[in-house]
XYZ file of C-alpha atoms in Angstrom:
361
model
C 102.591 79.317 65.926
C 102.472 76.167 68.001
C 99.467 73.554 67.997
C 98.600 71.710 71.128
C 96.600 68.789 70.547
C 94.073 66.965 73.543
C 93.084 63.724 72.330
C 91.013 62.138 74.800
C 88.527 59.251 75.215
C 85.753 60.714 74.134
C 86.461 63.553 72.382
C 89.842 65.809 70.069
C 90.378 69.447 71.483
C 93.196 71.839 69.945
C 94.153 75.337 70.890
C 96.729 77.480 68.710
C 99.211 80.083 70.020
C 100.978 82.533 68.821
C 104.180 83.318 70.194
C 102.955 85.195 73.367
C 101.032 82.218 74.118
C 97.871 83.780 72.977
C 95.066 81.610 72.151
C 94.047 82.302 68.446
C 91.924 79.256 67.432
C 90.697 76.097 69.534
C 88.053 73.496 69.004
C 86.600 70.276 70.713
C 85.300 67.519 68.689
C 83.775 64.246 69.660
C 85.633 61.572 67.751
C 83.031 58.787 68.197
C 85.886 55.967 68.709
C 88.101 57.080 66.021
C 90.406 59.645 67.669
C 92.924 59.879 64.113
C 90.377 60.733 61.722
C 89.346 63.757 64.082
C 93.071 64.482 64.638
C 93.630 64.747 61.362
C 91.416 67.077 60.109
C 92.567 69.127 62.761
C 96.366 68.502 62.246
C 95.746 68.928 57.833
C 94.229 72.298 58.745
C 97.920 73.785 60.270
C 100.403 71.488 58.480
C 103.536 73.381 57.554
C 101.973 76.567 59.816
C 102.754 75.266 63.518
C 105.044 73.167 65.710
C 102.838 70.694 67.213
C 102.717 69.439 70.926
C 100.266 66.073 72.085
C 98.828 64.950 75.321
C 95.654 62.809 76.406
C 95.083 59.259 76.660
C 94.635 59.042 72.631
C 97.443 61.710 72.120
C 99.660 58.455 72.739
C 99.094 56.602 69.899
C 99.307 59.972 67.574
C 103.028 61.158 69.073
C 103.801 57.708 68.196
C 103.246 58.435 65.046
C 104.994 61.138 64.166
C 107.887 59.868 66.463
C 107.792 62.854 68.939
C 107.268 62.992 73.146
C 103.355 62.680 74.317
C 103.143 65.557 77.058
C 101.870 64.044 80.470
C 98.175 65.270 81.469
C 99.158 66.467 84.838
C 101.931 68.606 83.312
C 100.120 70.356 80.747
C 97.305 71.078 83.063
C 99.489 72.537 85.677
C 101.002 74.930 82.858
C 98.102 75.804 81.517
C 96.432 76.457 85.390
C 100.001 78.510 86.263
C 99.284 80.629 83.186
C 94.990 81.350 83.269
C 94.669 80.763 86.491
C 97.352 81.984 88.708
C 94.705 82.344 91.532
C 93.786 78.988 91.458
C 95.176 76.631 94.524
C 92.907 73.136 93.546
C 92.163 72.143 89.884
C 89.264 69.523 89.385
C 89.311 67.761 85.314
C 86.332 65.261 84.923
C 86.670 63.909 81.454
C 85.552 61.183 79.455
C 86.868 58.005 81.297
C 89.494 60.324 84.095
C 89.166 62.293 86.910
C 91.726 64.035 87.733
C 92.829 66.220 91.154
C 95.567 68.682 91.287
C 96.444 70.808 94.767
C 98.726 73.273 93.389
C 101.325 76.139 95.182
C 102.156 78.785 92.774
C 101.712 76.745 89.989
C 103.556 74.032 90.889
C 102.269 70.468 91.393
C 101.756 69.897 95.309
C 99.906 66.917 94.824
C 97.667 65.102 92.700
C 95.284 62.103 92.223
C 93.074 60.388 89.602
C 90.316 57.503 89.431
C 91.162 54.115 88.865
C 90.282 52.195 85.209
C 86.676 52.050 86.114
C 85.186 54.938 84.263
C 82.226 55.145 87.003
C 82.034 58.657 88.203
C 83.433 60.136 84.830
C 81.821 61.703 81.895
C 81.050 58.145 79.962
C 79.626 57.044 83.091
C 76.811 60.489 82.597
C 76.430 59.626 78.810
C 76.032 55.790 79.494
C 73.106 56.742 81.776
C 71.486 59.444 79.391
C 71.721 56.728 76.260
C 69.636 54.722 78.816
C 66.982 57.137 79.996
C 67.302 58.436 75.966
C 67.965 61.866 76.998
C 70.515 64.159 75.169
C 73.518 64.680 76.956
C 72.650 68.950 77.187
C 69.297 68.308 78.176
C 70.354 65.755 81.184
C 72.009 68.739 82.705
C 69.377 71.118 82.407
C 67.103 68.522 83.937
C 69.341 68.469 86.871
C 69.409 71.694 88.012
C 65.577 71.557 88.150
C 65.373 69.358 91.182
C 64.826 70.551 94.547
C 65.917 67.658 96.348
C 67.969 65.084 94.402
C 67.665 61.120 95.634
C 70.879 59.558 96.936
C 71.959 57.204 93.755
C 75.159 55.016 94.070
C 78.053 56.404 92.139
C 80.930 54.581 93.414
C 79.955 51.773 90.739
C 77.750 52.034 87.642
C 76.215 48.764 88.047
C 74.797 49.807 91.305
C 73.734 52.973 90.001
C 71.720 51.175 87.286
C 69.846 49.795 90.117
C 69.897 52.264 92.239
C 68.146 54.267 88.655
C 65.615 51.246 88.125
C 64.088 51.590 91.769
C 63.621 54.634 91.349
C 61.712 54.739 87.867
C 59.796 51.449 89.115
C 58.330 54.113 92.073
C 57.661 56.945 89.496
C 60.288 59.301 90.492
C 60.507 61.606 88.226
C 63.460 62.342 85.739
C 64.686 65.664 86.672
C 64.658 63.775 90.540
C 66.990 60.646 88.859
C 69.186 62.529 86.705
C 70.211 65.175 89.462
C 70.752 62.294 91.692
C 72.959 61.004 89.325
C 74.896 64.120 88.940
C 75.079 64.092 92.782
C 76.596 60.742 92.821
C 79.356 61.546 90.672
C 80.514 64.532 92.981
C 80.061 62.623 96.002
C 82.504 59.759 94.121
C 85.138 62.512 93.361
C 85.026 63.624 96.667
C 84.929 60.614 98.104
C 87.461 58.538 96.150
C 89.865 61.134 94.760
C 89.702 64.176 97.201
C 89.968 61.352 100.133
C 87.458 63.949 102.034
C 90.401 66.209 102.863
C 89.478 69.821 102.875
C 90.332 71.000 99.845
C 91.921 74.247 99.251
C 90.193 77.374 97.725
C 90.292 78.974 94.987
C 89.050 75.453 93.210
C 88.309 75.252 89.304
C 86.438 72.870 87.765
C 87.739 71.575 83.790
C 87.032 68.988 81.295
C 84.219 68.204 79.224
C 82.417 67.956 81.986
C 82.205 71.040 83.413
C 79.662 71.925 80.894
C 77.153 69.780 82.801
C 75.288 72.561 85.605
C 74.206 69.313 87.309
C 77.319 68.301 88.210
C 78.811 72.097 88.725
C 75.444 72.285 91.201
C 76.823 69.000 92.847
C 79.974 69.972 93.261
C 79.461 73.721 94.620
C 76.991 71.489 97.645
C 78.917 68.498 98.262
C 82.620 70.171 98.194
C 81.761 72.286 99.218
C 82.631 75.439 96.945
C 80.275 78.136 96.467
C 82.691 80.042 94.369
C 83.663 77.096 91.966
C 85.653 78.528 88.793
C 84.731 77.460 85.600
C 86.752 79.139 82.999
C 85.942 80.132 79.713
C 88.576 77.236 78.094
C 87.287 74.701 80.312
C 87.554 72.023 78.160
C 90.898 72.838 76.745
C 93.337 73.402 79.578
C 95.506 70.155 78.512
C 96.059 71.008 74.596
C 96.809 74.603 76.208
C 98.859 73.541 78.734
C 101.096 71.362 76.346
C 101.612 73.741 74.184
C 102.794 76.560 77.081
C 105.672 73.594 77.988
C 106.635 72.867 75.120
C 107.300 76.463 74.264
C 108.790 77.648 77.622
C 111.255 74.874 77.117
C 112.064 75.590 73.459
C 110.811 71.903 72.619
C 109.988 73.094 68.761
C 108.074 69.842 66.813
C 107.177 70.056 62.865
C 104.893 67.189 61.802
C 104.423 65.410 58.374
C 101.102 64.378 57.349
C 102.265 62.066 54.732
C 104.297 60.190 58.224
C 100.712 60.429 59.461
C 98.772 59.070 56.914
C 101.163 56.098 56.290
C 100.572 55.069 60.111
C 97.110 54.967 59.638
C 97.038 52.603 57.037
C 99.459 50.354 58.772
C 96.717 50.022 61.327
C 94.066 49.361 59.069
C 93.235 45.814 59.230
C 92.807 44.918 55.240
C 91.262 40.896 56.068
C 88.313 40.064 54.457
C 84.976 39.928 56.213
C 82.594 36.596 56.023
C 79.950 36.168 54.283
C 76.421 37.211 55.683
C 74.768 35.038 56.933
C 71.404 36.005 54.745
C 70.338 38.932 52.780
C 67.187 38.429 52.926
C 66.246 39.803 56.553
C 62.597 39.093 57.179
C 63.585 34.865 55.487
C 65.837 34.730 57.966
C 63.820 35.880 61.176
C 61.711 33.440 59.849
C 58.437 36.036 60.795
C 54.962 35.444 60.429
C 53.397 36.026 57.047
C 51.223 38.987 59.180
C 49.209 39.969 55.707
C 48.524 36.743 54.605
C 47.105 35.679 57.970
C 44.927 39.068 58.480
C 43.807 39.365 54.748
C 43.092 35.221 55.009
C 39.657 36.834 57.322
C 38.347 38.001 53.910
C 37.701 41.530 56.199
C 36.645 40.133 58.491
C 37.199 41.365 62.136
C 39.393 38.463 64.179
C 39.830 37.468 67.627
C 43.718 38.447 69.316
C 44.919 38.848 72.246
C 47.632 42.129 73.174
C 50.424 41.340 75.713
C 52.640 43.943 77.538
C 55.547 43.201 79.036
C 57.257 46.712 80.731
C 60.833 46.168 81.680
C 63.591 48.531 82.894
C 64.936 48.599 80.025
C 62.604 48.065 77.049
C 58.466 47.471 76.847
C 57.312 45.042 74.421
C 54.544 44.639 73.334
C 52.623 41.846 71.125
C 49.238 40.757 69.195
C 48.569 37.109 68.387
C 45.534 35.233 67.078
C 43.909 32.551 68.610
C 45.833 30.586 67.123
C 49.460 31.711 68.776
C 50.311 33.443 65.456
C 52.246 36.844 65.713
C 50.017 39.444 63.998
C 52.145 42.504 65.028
C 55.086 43.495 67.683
C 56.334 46.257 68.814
C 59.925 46.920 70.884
C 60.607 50.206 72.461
C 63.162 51.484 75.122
C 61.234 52.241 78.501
C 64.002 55.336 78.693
C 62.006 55.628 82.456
C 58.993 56.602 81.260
C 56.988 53.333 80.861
C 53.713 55.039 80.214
C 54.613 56.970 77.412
C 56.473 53.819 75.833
C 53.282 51.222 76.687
C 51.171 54.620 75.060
C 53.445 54.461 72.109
C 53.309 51.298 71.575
C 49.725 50.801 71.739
C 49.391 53.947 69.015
C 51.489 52.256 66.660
C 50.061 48.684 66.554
C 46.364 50.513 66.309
C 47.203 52.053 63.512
C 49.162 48.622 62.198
C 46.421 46.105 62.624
C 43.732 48.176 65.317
C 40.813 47.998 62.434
C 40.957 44.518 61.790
C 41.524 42.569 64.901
C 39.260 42.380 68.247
C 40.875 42.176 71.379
C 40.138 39.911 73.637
C-alpha cells in the first residue's frame, strides 16, 4: 500500500492506495497549530503497512524528518487531477493560507499561479472573520447562500474587509447579507489576483478545504463565471492523492520509522523552564472591588448606581457603579455583529447579578 500524506496550514489529510491506485482509506484533520501530533497518529496507524509519500506546506518539516523528498503541491495536484479528473482543463485549490491555479492540457501543467504570503482571500482569512462575527465555520456557509443580493466587501486585504464588515453591522445589515459578501470577496480576489481576469478554461474544479463552503462555490459559479463548477467527492484530498500517484508511477518506494519520528519531535521540544507567575491569586491581583462587601455594607437596603454601555465593533461592555465610582458589577461580551442581542445579554446577566439590590439612576 502507499500513504500519501497533506499536511497543510490548517489542517492533516491522508489517502491510502492500494496498488491500482485505489483509494481505500483517507481522512482530514484540523491540527490546531501542531501539524506532528496529527501526523502522527495518522502515520502510527500504517507503520510497517505502507510506503509513505509527503507534500503541503507542513509536509516539509515531516519529510525532513524521516530524511525523504517533500512532493511539490503543484505536482501532486496535477497527478491526482490527470487521474480523477481527466476532463478537467482548470483546477482551482483554496486552502488554509494558499490559493492555488492550475490551467492544465491533458494532464500536464500548462500554467499555474498562487497568492502571495498574505493569507487574505484564503480559508484562514473565512475562519478569521467567522471567530469575529462568532459563527461556526459550517454555519457561515449556509448563511451565505441565503442572501439574495450580497454587499460588495473588500477582499483584496483583510484589514479593509474588517472595515468594510464594521460599516456594515454599524447600518444593521444583516448577517447572512455580510457573510455572503464576504464569500463574494474572496472569489472576486481569486479572480482578480490569481486568474489575472483571463478567461479561464472549462471544465474548472474547485479543491481544498474550502470547497466545502457553498458560499464561496455560489461566488465562484457568478463571478467566474462557471455554472458547471466541479467539486469532486475527494475535494479536500487531491494533494495527499496526487503524491502518492507520483511517487508510485515513478517507483519512488519510501518506508518510514516512527521511532526516527518520534526522536525529531523531541529535538524540537523546547525543555527551558517557564517563569514564575506573576500571582496566583487572580481576583488580588486585578485588584477588583470587594462587590459583596460594598452591596451587603446597605444592610438590604436598595442603593443608588448608575449602568454604562459602551457598544463597540468588537466587544460591548457594560458596567454598574455606585455613587461613589465603585464597580458593583461588569460585564464584557463580543458584539459578534449583533449588538442588540450582546447589550440584551448583558443587561440579563447583571439583573440577575446585582438587579434586586441596586436602583438605577
Amino acid at each position: 500500500m502507499h500513504l500519501g500524506l497533506d499536511a497543510g496550514s490548517v489542517s492533516v489529510k491522508f489517502a491510502l492506495l492500494d496498488i491500482d491506485g485505489t483509494i481505500i482509506e483517507s481522512g482530514y484533520q484540523r491540527h490546531r497549530g501542531n501539524p506532528l501530533k496529527a501526523a502522527r497518529e495518522i502515520l502510527q496507524k500504517y507503520a510497517g503497512k505502507a510506503h509513505i509519500s509527503i507534500t503541503g506546506s507542513a509536509g516539509k518539516l515531516i519529510a525532513r524528518a524521516f530524511g525523504i523528498d517533500q512532493v511539490n503541491e503543484v505536482i501532486a495536484l496535477s497527478y491526482a487531477a490527470k487521474k480523477l479528473l481527466p476532463e478537467v482543463k482548470t483546477v482551482i485549490e483554496m486552502g488554509g493560507e494558499d490559493s492555488k491555479l492550475l490551467l492544465l492540457d491533458q494532464g500536464a501543467v500548462k500554467d499555474f499561479s498562487m497568492n502571495s504570503v498574505c493569507a487574505a482571500g484564503t480559508g484562514s482569512f473565512l475562519d478569521q472573520q467567522a471567530e469575529r462575527m462568532n459563527i461556526d465555520i459550517e454555519e457561515f456557509g449556509r448563511l451565505a447562500v441565503q442572501s439574495p443580493k450580497p454587499p460588495r466587501i473588500a477582499g483584496r486585504c483583510s484589514v479593509f474587509a474588517k472595515s468594510d464588515m464594521i460599516h456594515l453591522q454599524q447600518i444593521a445589515t444583516p448577517v447572512e447579507d455580510i457573510v455572503a459578501g464576504l464569500c463574494f470577496a474572496v472569489a472576486r480576489n481569486f479572480k482578480g489576483s490569481i486568474c489575472k481576469n483571463i478567461d479561464l478554461p472549462h471544465p474548472i474544479c474547485f479543491l481544498g478545504g474550502v470547497a466545502a463552503n457553498p458560499g464561496v462555490e455560489r461566488a465562484f459559479r457568478e463571478i467566474l463565471p462557471a455554472e458547471n463548477l466541479i467539486i469532486p467527492e475527494h475535494y479536500a484530498l487531491m494533494p495527499a492523492i496526487g503524491a502518492a500517484l507520483k511517487d508510485m508511477e515513478q517507483a519512488v518506494l519510501h518506508s518510514y520509522d516512527m521511532a526516527k519520528f518520534d526522536d525529531f519531535i523531541a529535538l524540537l521540544r523546547d525543555d527551558e523552564e517557564s517563569h514564575r507567575p506573576l500571582s496566583n491569586d487572580v481576583e488580588k491581583f486585578l485588584k477588583r472591588h470587594e462587590v459583596n462587601s460594598i452591596i451587603h455594607g446597605t444592610n438590604g437596603n436598595v442603593i443608588d448606581a448608575y449602568l454604562g454601555v459602551d457598544i463597540g465593533s468588537i466587544s460591548t461592555n457594560l458596567a454598574v457603579i455606585d455613587s461613589e465610582g465603585r464597580l458593583l458589577a461588569k460585564r464584557y461580551l463580543m458584539t459578534a455583529g449583533r449588538p442588540i442581542n450582546a447589550v440584551t445579554t448583558g443587561l440579563e446577566e447583571i439583573g440577575n447579578e446585582v438587579g434586586a439590590r441596586v436602583r438605577i439612576c
